[in-house]
Amino acid sequence: MASQQSSIIKHDRSRWLTMVLASSGVGLLYLAAAQISTLTIIDATITEIWLPAGVALAAAILYGRQALLGVGLAAALAAWFGIGQAPADPFVSLLIGLAAVAQAGVGALVLQRLTTQPEHAFERARDAVIFIAAGAIGAGLIGALVATVSGAQSNQFAITWLANIIGVLIVAPPILIWRRRPTFQLRQGLEALAILAAMGLIAFLMLNTGYPIDYVLLLILAATAFRLGQHGVSILIPLVAGVVTAGVLQGRSTFLVGTITETVLLVQMFVLIVCAAPYVLAAVIGERQAARIALEQINRTLEQRVQERTQELVAAREAAEAANIAKSQFLATMSHELRTPLNAIIGYADIMLQGMVGDLQPRQREFQERSMANAEHLLGLINNVLDIARIEAGRTEIIKKPFAPSALLASIERQMVVLAQDKGLQLETQLDPELPSSLVGDTERLRQIIINLVGNGIKFTDKGQVRLALKQLSSERWAIEVSDTGVGIPPHAQETIFDEFRQVTSTSDRQHGGTGLGLAIVRNLTLMMGGTIRVKSQLGEGSTFTVTLPSLTEGDAMMSRSGES
Ligand code: ADP
């Protein structure tokens, strides 16, 4: 208990000690600033710049209430002893002290509310403007009002107010800005030297020759804002203010016009601009630089990401290409490996059926014929599967060459008529006299299309006929038309039969055989040739398949691959 109490006392003591130390430090600085301000007394008691206002605000921002006691005491003392002003009586001095406390306290409070962080107000243009408007112009009003009303300052209110504002802007910003270490490089050091040299030259010319070149100082400040940022600006502003004031005091200034009050107001307005504009400019530039750096960082990240993604894509593409090559090789191998033994089976069965190895018993012949039929069926299936795979892999070529439609028609009739007759069907062919005697196209693929369609017609027709017609549609299009008087296709299936492995009903088709790949191959080949396919059908009455193709000329004769459009 006792130790706790003693620690509280110790704590209280240390708080008091900090307050006394902070207040006396701030107070001493305040008095020193007041003493320096006397250098800007232009006539009798007219002080152009009241530096203590800046010390008070900076102290209030950085140390809060602890510093305000020192500000109040020092302000009262300065008024009583007449430092930078006419000496005042104790009561007025007390008022002045309170006004200084109010000005700094209110200024710090308002900045706390309105800016992101008063200590860093000059890093953002918006905060810098608020600092100038609220911290300097707004709060400066308090001191100026009290000083004028109490009669401590007999001068015009405007001059006292401006002196307060300028005082704040000359002292407070450098204190806040230099708490952050500058990041000067050698090049900027050299630029700083050049700027100082130019500044020295202008000061020399102004003070020694009386050339009216005060405004050139604004250019130097702008250059400083661009090249050296807030740190450079905060050093140069007090120097410029000093040079301008010295010019007035030496009687060599652009502003020496009219009455002394007018001159002081003119100088103050100029110095106010000198104190305010470069800070805002430097803040804008600083923000832009920060934004540019952030943007560059984002760009770098993005570039890196794009590179990573590109690498991933390249890897994925390489993997896909490798898989594709493997698939093609597999297909080629399968095509060979499956067809070779099948061809051998068919060949040996054929030899036996022809009686080349002795006569067969009727039952042996029947079984041999079934083996043969099944092997041929299997070969057809394998061919179909390989065909569709090859089309999808983009490995099917369309070779466009001139051919005679009549010859194509005759050769297909020869090939298919036996199949039709076997089922007791009539195979009718028709060649449109309008059709040119020579067309351009891939005869092998056209034959594949027609045989598939006619084969289906025969397969799905039990009585009647299958008709194959080649027709001229217009000067640009011709058509292959295959119609039958078979079972027909229900409307719901007329779209899907062109998809792979699609059959109308699995039962009826099992009875007819097939895989559901024929029409998929036909449609793919038709599309590759730039044509279209459609079906018209009535259940129980028959179906008509029409393949429409472009009429090509000899000039179109060339080669194209599936997958190209
Ligand atoms: P597959 O004939 O090998 O089964 P297709 O792709 O050639 O395969 O035909 C798909 C399905 O379309 C057939 O199973 C059949 O149901 C139907 N189909 C095709 N052509 C005809 C036709 N001419 N008449 C009736 N149905 C047909």
Coordinates of C-alpha atoms and ligand atoms in Angstrom, one line a residue:
M1 CA 0.0 0.0 0.0
A2 CA 2.7 2.4 1.1
S3 CA 4.9 1.5 -1.9
Q4 CA 1.9 2.0 -4.2
Q5 CA 1.3 5.4 -2.7
S6 CA 5.0 6.4 -3.1
S7 CA 4.9 5.2 -6.7
I8 CA 1.9 7.4 -7.4
I9 CA 3.7 10.4 -5.8
K10 CA 6.8 9.6 -7.8
H11 CA 4.7 9.3 -10.9
D12 CA 3.0 12.7 -10.2
R13 CA 6.3 14.2 -9.4
S14 CA 7.8 13.0 -12.7
R15 CA 4.7 14.4 -14.6
W16 CA 5.2 17.8 -12.9
L17 CA 8.9 17.6 -13.8
T18 CA 8.1 17.0 -17.4
M19 CA 5.6 19.7 -17.5
V20 CA 8.0 22.2 -15.9
L21 CA 10.8 21.2 -18.2
A22 CA 8.6 21.3 -21.3
S23 CA 7.0 24.6 -20.4
S24 CA 10.3 26.3 -19.5
G25 CA 11.9 25.0 -22.7
V26 CA 9.0 26.2 -24.8
G27 CA 8.8 29.5 -22.8
L28 CA 12.5 30.2 -23.5
L29 CA 12.1 29.4 -27.1
Y30 CA 9.0 31.7 -27.2
L31 CA 11.0 34.5 -25.7
A32 CA 13.9 34.0 -28.1
A33 CA 11.4 34.0 -31.0
A34 CA 9.9 37.2 -29.7
Q35 CA 13.4 38.7 -29.5
I36 CA 14.2 37.7 -33.1
S37 CA 10.8 39.1 -34.2
T38 CA 12.0 42.5 -33.1
L39 CA 14.3 42.4 -36.1
T40 CA 11.2 42.7 -38.2
I41 CA 10.0 45.9 -36.6
I42 CA 9.5 48.1 -39.6
D43 CA 8.4 51.3 -37.9
A44 CA 8.3 52.1 -34.2
T45 CA 6.2 49.1 -32.9
I46 CA 4.9 47.6 -36.1
T47 CA 6.2 44.0 -36.1
E48 CA 6.0 42.4 -39.5
I49 CA 6.4 38.8 -38.4
W50 CA 5.4 37.4 -35.0
L51 CA 7.5 34.2 -34.8
P52 CA 6.4 33.2 -31.3
A53 CA 3.0 32.3 -32.7
G54 CA 4.7 29.4 -34.7
V55 CA 6.7 28.2 -31.6
A56 CA 3.4 28.1 -29.6
L57 CA 1.5 26.1 -32.2
A58 CA 4.3 23.6 -32.9
A59 CA 4.7 23.1 -29.1
A60 CA 0.9 22.6 -28.7
I61 CA 0.9 20.1 -31.5
L62 CA 3.9 18.1 -30.3
Y63 CA 3.6 18.3 -26.5
G64 CA -0.1 19.2 -26.0
R65 CA -1.3 20.9 -22.8
Q66 CA 2.1 20.4 -21.0
A67 CA 3.6 23.1 -23.3
L68 CA 0.8 25.6 -22.9
L69 CA 1.8 26.9 -19.5
G70 CA 5.2 27.9 -20.8
V71 CA 3.5 29.6 -23.8
G72 CA 1.1 31.6 -21.5
L73 CA 3.9 32.7 -19.1
A74 CA 6.3 33.6 -21.9
A75 CA 3.6 35.6 -23.8
A76 CA 2.7 37.5 -20.7
L77 CA 6.3 38.3 -19.9
A78 CA 7.0 39.4 -23.5
A79 CA 4.0 41.8 -23.4
W80 CA 5.0 43.1 -19.9
F81 CA 8.7 43.8 -20.9
G82 CA 7.6 45.0 -24.4
I83 CA 9.6 42.4 -26.4
G84 CA 8.6 43.0 -30.0
Q85 CA 5.7 45.2 -28.9
A86 CA 4.9 48.2 -26.7
P87 CA 5.2 47.3 -22.9
A88 CA 1.8 46.6 -21.4
D89 CA 0.5 46.7 -17.8
P90 CA 0.2 43.5 -15.8
F91 CA -3.5 42.9 -16.6
V92 CA -3.2 43.4 -20.3
S93 CA 0.0 41.2 -20.2
L94 CA -2.1 38.5 -18.5
L95 CA -4.7 38.8 -21.2
I96 CA -2.1 38.6 -23.9
G97 CA -0.7 35.4 -22.2
L98 CA -4.2 33.8 -22.2
A99 CA -4.8 34.8 -25.8
A100 CA -1.5 33.1 -26.9
V101 CA -2.5 29.9 -25.0
A102 CA -6.0 30.1 -26.6
Q103 CA -4.5 30.6 -30.1
A104 CA -2.1 27.7 -29.9
G105 CA -4.5 25.4 -28.0
V106 CA -7.4 26.0 -30.4
G107 CA -5.2 25.8 -33.4
A108 CA -3.8 22.4 -32.3
L109 CA -7.2 21.1 -31.4
V110 CA -8.8 22.1 -34.8
L111 CA -5.8 20.5 -36.7
Q112 CA -6.2 17.4 -34.6
R113 CA -9.8 17.2 -35.8
L114 CA -9.5 18.1 -39.4
T115 CA -6.1 16.7 -40.6
T116 CA -5.1 13.1 -40.8
Q117 CA -2.2 13.8 -38.4
P118 CA -1.1 17.3 -37.5
E119 CA 2.5 16.2 -37.1
H120 CA 2.5 15.1 -40.8
A121 CA 0.2 17.8 -42.1
F122 CA 2.7 18.8 -44.8
E123 CA 2.9 15.4 -46.4
R124 CA -0.5 15.8 -48.0
A125 CA -1.8 18.8 -50.0
R126 CA -5.2 18.7 -48.4
D127 CA -3.7 18.7 -44.8
A128 CA -1.3 21.4 -45.8
V129 CA -4.1 23.7 -46.9
I130 CA -6.1 22.9 -43.7
F131 CA -3.0 23.8 -41.7
I132 CA -2.6 27.1 -43.4
A133 CA -6.3 27.9 -43.3
A134 CA -7.1 26.7 -39.7
G135 CA -3.8 26.6 -37.9
A136 CA -2.4 29.9 -39.2
I137 CA -5.2 32.1 -40.6
G138 CA -8.0 30.9 -38.4
A139 CA -6.2 30.6 -35.1
G140 CA -4.1 33.7 -35.7
L141 CA -7.3 35.7 -35.5
I142 CA -7.5 35.0 -31.7
G143 CA -4.2 36.6 -30.8
A144 CA -4.7 39.5 -33.2
L145 CA -8.2 40.2 -31.8
V146 CA -7.2 40.2 -28.1
A147 CA -4.0 42.2 -28.9
T148 CA -6.0 44.9 -30.8
V149 CA -9.0 45.0 -28.4
S150 CA -6.9 45.2 -25.3
G151 CA -5.0 48.0 -26.8
A152 CA -1.6 46.2 -26.4
Q153 CA -1.1 46.6 -30.1
S154 CA -2.0 50.0 -31.3
N155 CA -1.5 49.1 -34.9
Q156 CA -4.1 48.0 -37.3
F157 CA -5.7 44.7 -36.6
A158 CA -4.9 43.4 -40.1
I159 CA -1.1 43.9 -39.6
T160 CA -1.2 42.0 -36.3
W161 CA -3.2 39.2 -37.7
L162 CA -0.9 38.8 -40.8
A163 CA 2.1 39.0 -38.4
N164 CA 0.6 36.1 -36.5
I165 CA -0.2 34.0 -39.6
I166 CA 3.3 34.5 -41.1
G167 CA 4.9 33.8 -37.8
V168 CA 3.1 30.4 -37.6
L169 CA 4.0 29.5 -41.2
I170 CA 7.7 30.4 -40.8
V171 CA 8.3 28.5 -37.6
A172 CA 5.9 25.6 -37.2
P173 CA 6.2 23.8 -40.6
P174 CA 10.1 23.4 -40.4
I175 CA 9.8 22.0 -36.9
L176 CA 7.2 19.4 -38.0
I177 CA 8.8 18.7 -41.3
W178 CA 12.4 18.1 -40.0
R179 CA 11.2 15.6 -37.5
R180 CA 11.1 13.2 -40.4
R181 CA 14.6 12.6 -41.8
P182 CA 15.1 13.9 -45.3
T183 CA 16.3 11.4 -48.0
F184 CA 18.7 13.6 -49.8
Q185 CA 21.0 12.2 -52.4
L186 CA 24.2 13.8 -53.6
R187 CA 22.5 15.1 -56.7
Q188 CA 20.0 16.9 -54.5
G189 CA 22.8 18.3 -52.3
L190 CA 24.3 19.9 -55.4
E191 CA 20.9 21.2 -56.4
A192 CA 20.5 22.7 -52.9
L193 CA 23.8 24.5 -53.3
A194 CA 22.8 25.8 -56.7
I195 CA 19.5 27.1 -55.3
L196 CA 21.2 28.7 -52.4
A197 CA 23.7 30.4 -54.7
A198 CA 20.9 31.7 -56.9
M199 CA 19.1 32.9 -53.8
G200 CA 22.3 34.6 -52.5
L201 CA 22.8 36.3 -55.9
I202 CA 19.2 37.7 -55.9
A203 CA 19.5 38.9 -52.3
F204 CA 22.8 40.6 -53.2
L205 CA 21.3 42.3 -56.2
M206 CA 18.2 43.3 -54.3
L207 CA 19.9 44.7 -51.2
N208 CA 22.8 46.3 -53.0
T209 CA 21.4 47.7 -56.2
G210 CA 17.7 48.1 -55.3
Y211 CA 16.6 46.2 -58.4
P212 CA 12.9 45.3 -57.9
I213 CA 13.3 41.6 -58.3
D214 CA 11.5 40.3 -55.2
Y215 CA 9.1 38.2 -57.3
V216 CA 12.0 36.2 -58.8
L217 CA 12.3 34.7 -55.3
L218 CA 8.9 32.9 -56.0
L219 CA 10.5 31.1 -59.0
I220 CA 13.3 29.9 -56.8
L221 CA 10.8 28.7 -54.2
A222 CA 8.9 26.8 -56.9
A223 CA 12.1 25.2 -58.2
T224 CA 12.9 24.2 -54.6
A225 CA 9.5 22.6 -54.2
F226 CA 10.0 20.6 -57.3
R227 CA 13.6 19.5 -56.6
L228 CA 14.0 19.4 -52.9
G229 CA 10.5 18.9 -51.5
Q230 CA 9.2 20.0 -48.1
H231 CA 12.6 19.9 -46.4
G232 CA 14.2 22.3 -48.9
V233 CA 11.1 24.6 -49.0
S234 CA 11.0 24.8 -45.2
I235 CA 14.6 26.1 -45.0
L236 CA 14.3 28.5 -47.9
I237 CA 11.0 30.2 -46.8
P238 CA 12.5 31.8 -43.7
L239 CA 15.5 32.9 -45.8
V240 CA 13.3 34.5 -48.4
A241 CA 11.1 36.2 -45.8
G242 CA 14.3 37.5 -44.1
V243 CA 15.7 38.9 -47.4
V244 CA 12.4 40.6 -48.3
T245 CA 12.1 42.1 -44.8
A246 CA 15.8 43.3 -44.9
G247 CA 15.0 44.9 -48.3
V248 CA 12.2 46.9 -46.7
L249 CA 14.3 47.9 -43.7
Q250 CA 17.1 49.1 -45.9
G251 CA 14.7 51.1 -48.0
R252 CA 15.3 49.1 -51.1
S253 CA 12.2 47.2 -51.9
T254 CA 9.5 46.9 -54.5
F255 CA 7.0 47.4 -51.7
L256 CA 8.1 50.8 -50.6
V257 CA 5.0 52.6 -51.8
G258 CA 2.4 54.8 -50.2
T259 CA 2.2 55.0 -46.4
I260 CA 4.3 52.9 -44.0
T261 CA 1.1 50.9 -43.2
E262 CA 0.5 50.2 -46.8
T263 CA 4.1 49.1 -47.3
V264 CA 3.9 46.7 -44.3
L265 CA 0.6 45.2 -45.6
L266 CA 2.1 44.7 -49.1
V267 CA 5.2 43.0 -47.7
Q268 CA 3.1 40.9 -45.4
M269 CA 0.9 39.8 -48.2
F270 CA 3.9 38.9 -50.4
V271 CA 5.6 37.0 -47.5
L272 CA 2.3 35.2 -46.8
I273 CA 2.2 33.9 -50.4
V274 CA 5.9 33.0 -50.0
C275 CA 5.1 31.0 -46.8
A276 CA 2.0 29.3 -48.0
A277 CA 2.1 28.4 -51.7
P278 CA 5.4 26.4 -51.8
Y279 CA 4.2 24.1 -49.0
V280 CA 1.1 23.3 -50.9
L281 CA 3.0 22.9 -54.2
A282 CA 5.6 20.6 -52.5
A283 CA 2.9 18.5 -50.9
V284 CA 1.1 18.1 -54.3
I285 CA 4.4 17.0 -55.9
G286 CA 5.2 14.7 -53.0
E287 CA 1.8 13.0 -53.3
R288 CA 2.3 12.6 -57.0
Q289 CA 5.7 11.0 -56.4
A290 CA 4.3 8.7 -53.8
A291 CA 1.5 7.8 -56.2
R292 CA 4.0 7.2 -59.0
I293 CA 6.2 5.0 -56.8
A294 CA 3.1 3.0 -55.7
L295 CA 2.0 2.7 -59.4
E296 CA 5.5 1.5 -60.4
Q297 CA 5.4 -1.0 -57.6
I298 CA 2.0 -2.2 -58.8
N299 CA 3.3 -2.4 -62.3
R300 CA 6.3 -4.4 -61.2
T301 CA 4.0 -6.8 -59.3
L302 CA 1.7 -7.1 -62.3
E303 CA 4.6 -7.7 -64.7
Q304 CA 5.9 -10.4 -62.4
R305 CA 2.4 -12.0 -62.3
V306 CA 2.1 -11.8 -66.0
Q307 CA 5.4 -13.5 -66.4
E308 CA 4.5 -16.2 -63.9
R309 CA 1.1 -16.8 -65.6
T310 CA 2.8 -16.9 -69.1
Q311 CA 5.2 -19.5 -67.8
E312 CA 2.3 -21.5 -66.4
L313 CA 0.5 -21.2 -69.7
V314 CA 3.6 -22.2 -71.7
A315 CA 4.0 -25.2 -69.4
A316 CA 0.3 -26.1 -69.8
R317 CA 0.5 -25.7 -73.6
E318 CA 3.6 -27.9 -73.8
A319 CA 1.8 -30.5 -71.6
A320 CA -1.3 -30.4 -73.9
E321 CA 0.9 -30.6 -77.0
A322 CA 2.7 -33.6 -75.6
A323 CA -0.6 -35.2 -74.8
N324 CA -1.9 -34.5 -78.3
I325 CA 1.2 -36.0 -79.9
A326 CA 0.9 -39.0 -77.6
K327 CA -2.8 -39.4 -78.6
S328 CA -2.0 -39.1 -82.3
Q329 CA 0.7 -41.7 -82.0
F330 CA -1.7 -44.0 -80.0
L331 CA -4.3 -43.6 -82.8
A332 CA -1.8 -44.4 -85.5
T333 CA -0.5 -47.4 -83.6
M334 CA -4.1 -48.6 -82.8
S335 CA -5.2 -48.2 -86.4
H336 CA -2.3 -50.4 -87.5
E337 CA -2.4 -52.9 -84.7
L338 CA -6.2 -53.5 -84.8
R339 CA -6.6 -53.6 -88.5
T340 CA -3.7 -55.9 -89.3
P341 CA -4.9 -59.0 -87.4
L342 CA -8.5 -58.3 -88.5
N343 CA -7.5 -58.2 -92.1
A344 CA -5.6 -61.5 -91.6
I345 CA -8.8 -63.0 -90.0
I346 CA -10.9 -61.8 -93.0
G347 CA -8.3 -63.0 -95.5
Y348 CA -8.1 -66.5 -94.0
A349 CA -11.9 -66.8 -93.7
D350 CA -12.2 -65.8 -97.3
I351 CA -9.6 -68.4 -98.4
M352 CA -11.6 -71.1 -96.5
L353 CA -15.0 -69.9 -98.0
Q354 CA -13.5 -70.1 -101.4
G355 CA -12.7 -73.7 -100.8
M356 CA -9.0 -73.2 -101.3
V357 CA -8.2 -75.5 -98.3
G358 CA -10.8 -78.1 -99.0
D359 CA -14.6 -78.3 -99.2
L360 CA -16.5 -77.1 -96.1
Q361 CA -19.5 -78.9 -94.6
P362 CA -22.7 -76.8 -94.8
R363 CA -22.5 -76.1 -91.0
Q364 CA -18.8 -75.2 -91.2
R365 CA -19.5 -72.9 -94.2
E366 CA -22.4 -71.2 -92.2
F367 CA -20.1 -70.6 -89.2
Q368 CA -17.3 -69.4 -91.3
E369 CA -19.6 -67.0 -93.1
R370 CA -20.8 -65.6 -89.7
S371 CA -17.2 -65.2 -88.6
M372 CA -16.5 -63.3 -91.8
A373 CA -19.5 -61.1 -91.4
N374 CA -18.6 -60.2 -87.8
A375 CA -15.0 -59.5 -88.6
E376 CA -16.1 -57.2 -91.5
H377 CA -18.5 -55.5 -89.1
L378 CA -15.7 -55.1 -86.5
L379 CA -13.5 -53.6 -89.2
G380 CA -16.2 -51.1 -90.1
L381 CA -16.6 -50.1 -86.4
I382 CA -12.8 -49.7 -86.0
N383 CA -12.6 -47.6 -89.1
N384 CA -15.5 -45.4 -87.9
V385 CA -13.9 -44.8 -84.4
L386 CA -10.6 -44.0 -86.0
D387 CA -12.2 -41.7 -88.5
I388 CA -14.0 -39.6 -85.9
A389 CA -10.8 -39.5 -83.7
R390 CA -8.8 -38.4 -86.6
I391 CA -11.3 -35.6 -87.5
E392 CA -11.3 -34.4 -83.9
A393 CA -7.5 -34.4 -83.7
G394 CA -7.4 -32.2 -86.8
R395 CA -5.6 -34.8 -88.8
T396 CA -8.2 -35.3 -91.5
E397 CA -7.3 -33.7 -94.8
I398 CA -9.7 -32.5 -97.5
I399 CA -8.1 -32.7 -100.9
K400 CA -10.0 -30.7 -103.4
K401 CA -9.6 -32.0 -106.9
P402 CA -11.8 -32.0 -110.0
F403 CA -14.0 -35.1 -110.4
A404 CA -16.9 -36.3 -112.6
P405 CA -20.1 -36.6 -110.6
S406 CA -21.5 -39.2 -113.0
A407 CA -18.5 -41.4 -112.4
L408 CA -18.8 -41.1 -108.6
L409 CA -22.5 -41.9 -108.9
A410 CA -21.9 -45.0 -111.1
S411 CA -19.2 -46.4 -108.8
I412 CA -21.3 -46.0 -105.7
E413 CA -24.3 -47.6 -107.4
R414 CA -22.1 -50.6 -108.3
Q415 CA -20.8 -50.9 -104.8
M416 CA -24.2 -50.6 -103.0
V417 CA -26.7 -52.3 -105.4
V418 CA -25.8 -55.8 -104.1
L419 CA -26.6 -54.7 -100.5
A420 CA -30.0 -53.3 -101.6
Q421 CA -30.8 -56.4 -103.7
D422 CA -29.9 -58.6 -100.7
K423 CA -32.8 -57.0 -98.8
G424 CA -35.1 -57.0 -101.9
L425 CA -34.8 -53.2 -102.2
Q426 CA -34.5 -51.1 -105.3
L427 CA -31.5 -48.7 -105.5
E428 CA -32.3 -45.8 -107.8
T429 CA -29.8 -43.1 -108.8
Q430 CA -30.5 -39.8 -110.4
L431 CA -28.1 -37.3 -111.9
D432 CA -29.4 -33.7 -112.5
P433 CA -28.6 -32.7 -116.1
E434 CA -28.0 -29.2 -114.8
L435 CA -25.1 -30.4 -112.7
P436 CA -21.7 -29.6 -114.4
S437 CA -19.9 -32.5 -115.8
S438 CA -16.9 -31.7 -113.6
L439 CA -17.0 -30.6 -109.9
V440 CA -14.2 -29.8 -107.5
G441 CA -14.0 -31.7 -104.2
D442 CA -12.6 -34.6 -102.2
T443 CA -14.0 -37.7 -103.9
E444 CA -12.9 -40.0 -101.2
R445 CA -14.7 -38.0 -98.5
L446 CA -17.7 -37.5 -100.7
R447 CA -17.9 -41.3 -101.3
Q448 CA -17.6 -41.8 -97.5
I449 CA -20.6 -39.5 -96.9
I450 CA -22.7 -41.0 -99.6
I451 CA -22.0 -44.6 -98.7
N452 CA -22.8 -43.9 -95.0
L453 CA -26.2 -42.3 -96.0
V454 CA -27.1 -44.9 -98.6
G455 CA -25.9 -47.7 -96.2
N456 CA -28.2 -46.2 -93.5
G457 CA -31.1 -46.0 -96.0
I458 CA -30.7 -49.7 -96.9
K459 CA -30.2 -50.7 -93.2
F460 CA -33.4 -48.9 -92.0
T461 CA -35.7 -49.8 -94.9
D462 CA -37.4 -53.2 -95.2
K463 CA -39.4 -52.7 -98.4
G464 CA -39.6 -50.2 -101.2
Q465 CA -36.6 -48.3 -102.4
V466 CA -33.5 -46.2 -101.6
R467 CA -32.9 -43.3 -104.0
L468 CA -29.6 -41.4 -104.4
A469 CA -29.7 -38.1 -106.4
L470 CA -27.0 -35.5 -107.2
K471 CA -28.6 -32.1 -107.8
Q472 CA -27.7 -28.6 -108.9
L473 CA -29.3 -26.1 -106.5
S474 CA -27.9 -22.9 -107.8
S475 CA -24.8 -21.6 -109.6
E476 CA -23.1 -21.8 -106.1
R477 CA -24.5 -24.9 -104.5
W478 CA -25.1 -28.5 -105.3
A479 CA -26.6 -31.3 -103.2
I480 CA -26.4 -35.0 -102.4
E481 CA -29.9 -36.3 -101.6
V482 CA -30.5 -39.8 -100.1
S483 CA -34.1 -40.8 -99.5
D484 CA -35.7 -44.1 -98.4
T485 CA -39.1 -45.6 -97.7
G486 CA -37.9 -47.0 -94.4
V487 CA -38.9 -46.8 -90.7
G488 CA -38.3 -43.0 -90.5
I489 CA -37.0 -41.0 -87.6
P490 CA -39.2 -39.5 -84.8
P491 CA -39.0 -35.7 -84.7
H492 CA -37.3 -35.6 -81.2
A493 CA -34.4 -37.6 -82.6
Q494 CA -33.9 -35.8 -85.8
E495 CA -31.3 -33.4 -84.2
T496 CA -29.5 -35.8 -82.0
I497 CA -28.8 -38.6 -84.5
F498 CA -25.9 -36.5 -85.8
D499 CA -24.2 -36.6 -82.4
E500 CA -21.6 -39.2 -81.7
F501 CA -22.8 -42.6 -80.4
R502 CA -26.5 -41.5 -80.8
Q503 CA -29.1 -43.9 -82.1
V504 CA -32.9 -43.5 -82.1
T505 CA -33.6 -46.6 -79.9
S506 CA -30.9 -48.9 -78.8
T507 CA -33.1 -52.0 -79.3
S508 CA -34.0 -51.3 -83.0
D509 CA -30.5 -50.4 -83.7
R510 CA -29.0 -53.4 -82.1
Q511 CA -31.1 -55.4 -84.5
H512 CA -29.7 -53.2 -87.3
G513 CA -26.1 -53.1 -85.9
G514 CA -24.0 -49.9 -85.9
T515 CA -22.3 -47.7 -83.4
G516 CA -24.0 -44.3 -83.9
L517 CA -20.8 -42.8 -85.4
G518 CA -21.8 -42.9 -89.1
L519 CA -23.8 -39.7 -89.1
A520 CA -21.3 -37.9 -86.8
I521 CA -18.6 -38.6 -89.4
V522 CA -20.9 -37.5 -92.2
R523 CA -21.7 -34.2 -90.5
N524 CA -18.1 -33.5 -89.6
L525 CA -16.9 -34.1 -93.2
T526 CA -19.8 -32.0 -94.6
L527 CA -18.8 -29.1 -92.3
M528 CA -15.2 -29.4 -93.2
M529 CA -16.2 -29.0 -96.9
G530 CA -18.1 -25.9 -96.1
G531 CA -21.5 -27.6 -96.4
T532 CA -24.6 -28.3 -94.4
I533 CA -26.7 -31.4 -93.7
R534 CA -30.4 -31.7 -92.8
V535 CA -32.9 -34.5 -92.5
K536 CA -36.6 -34.7 -93.3
S537 CA -38.5 -37.8 -92.0
Q538 CA -41.9 -39.2 -91.3
L539 CA -42.2 -42.2 -89.0
G540 CA -43.1 -45.3 -91.0
E541 CA -42.8 -43.5 -94.3
G542 CA -39.2 -42.9 -94.8
S543 CA -36.4 -40.3 -94.5
T544 CA -34.5 -37.9 -96.8
F545 CA -31.0 -36.7 -95.9
T546 CA -29.8 -33.7 -97.9
V547 CA -26.1 -32.6 -97.9
T548 CA -25.6 -29.2 -99.5
L549 CA -22.2 -28.3 -100.7
P550 CA -20.5 -25.2 -102.3
S551 CA -19.8 -25.5 -106.0
L552 CA -16.0 -25.0 -106.1
T553 CA -14.1 -24.0 -109.2
E554 CA -10.7 -25.4 -110.3
G555 CA -9.1 -22.4 -108.6
D556 CA -10.3 -23.8 -105.2
A557 CA -8.5 -27.0 -105.7
M558 CA -6.1 -27.4 -102.7
M559 CA -5.8 -29.0 -99.4
S560 CA -7.3 -28.2 -96.0
R561 CA -7.3 -29.9 -92.7
S562 CA -10.0 -30.5 -90.1
G563 CA -9.9 -27.9 -87.4
E564 CA -9.1 -25.2 -89.9
S565 CA -12.0 -22.9 -90.8
Ligands
ADP1 P1 -25.5 -46.2 -86.9 O1 -26.2 -46.3 -88.1 O2 -24.1 -46.8 -86.9 O3 -26.2 -46.6 -85.6 P2 -25.6 -43.4 -87.6 O4 -24.9 -42.2 -86.9 O5 -25.3 -43.7 -89.0 O6 -25.2 -44.7 -86.7 O7 -27.1 -43.2 -87.3 C1 -27.6 -42.9 -86.0 C2 -29.0 -43.3 -85.9 O8 -29.8 -42.5 -86.7 C3 -29.2 -44.7 -86.3 O9 -28.9 -45.6 -85.3 C4 -30.7 -44.7 -86.5 O10 -31.4 -44.8 -85.3 C5 -30.9 -43.3 -87.1 N1 -30.9 -43.3 -88.6 C6 -29.9 -43.0 -89.4 N2 -30.3 -43.0 -90.7 C7 -31.6 -43.5 -90.7 C8 -32.5 -43.7 -91.8 N3 -32.2 -43.6 -93.1 N4 -33.8 -44.1 -91.4 C9 -34.1 -44.2 -90.1 N5 -33.2 -44.0 -89.1 C10 -32.0 -43.6 -89.4

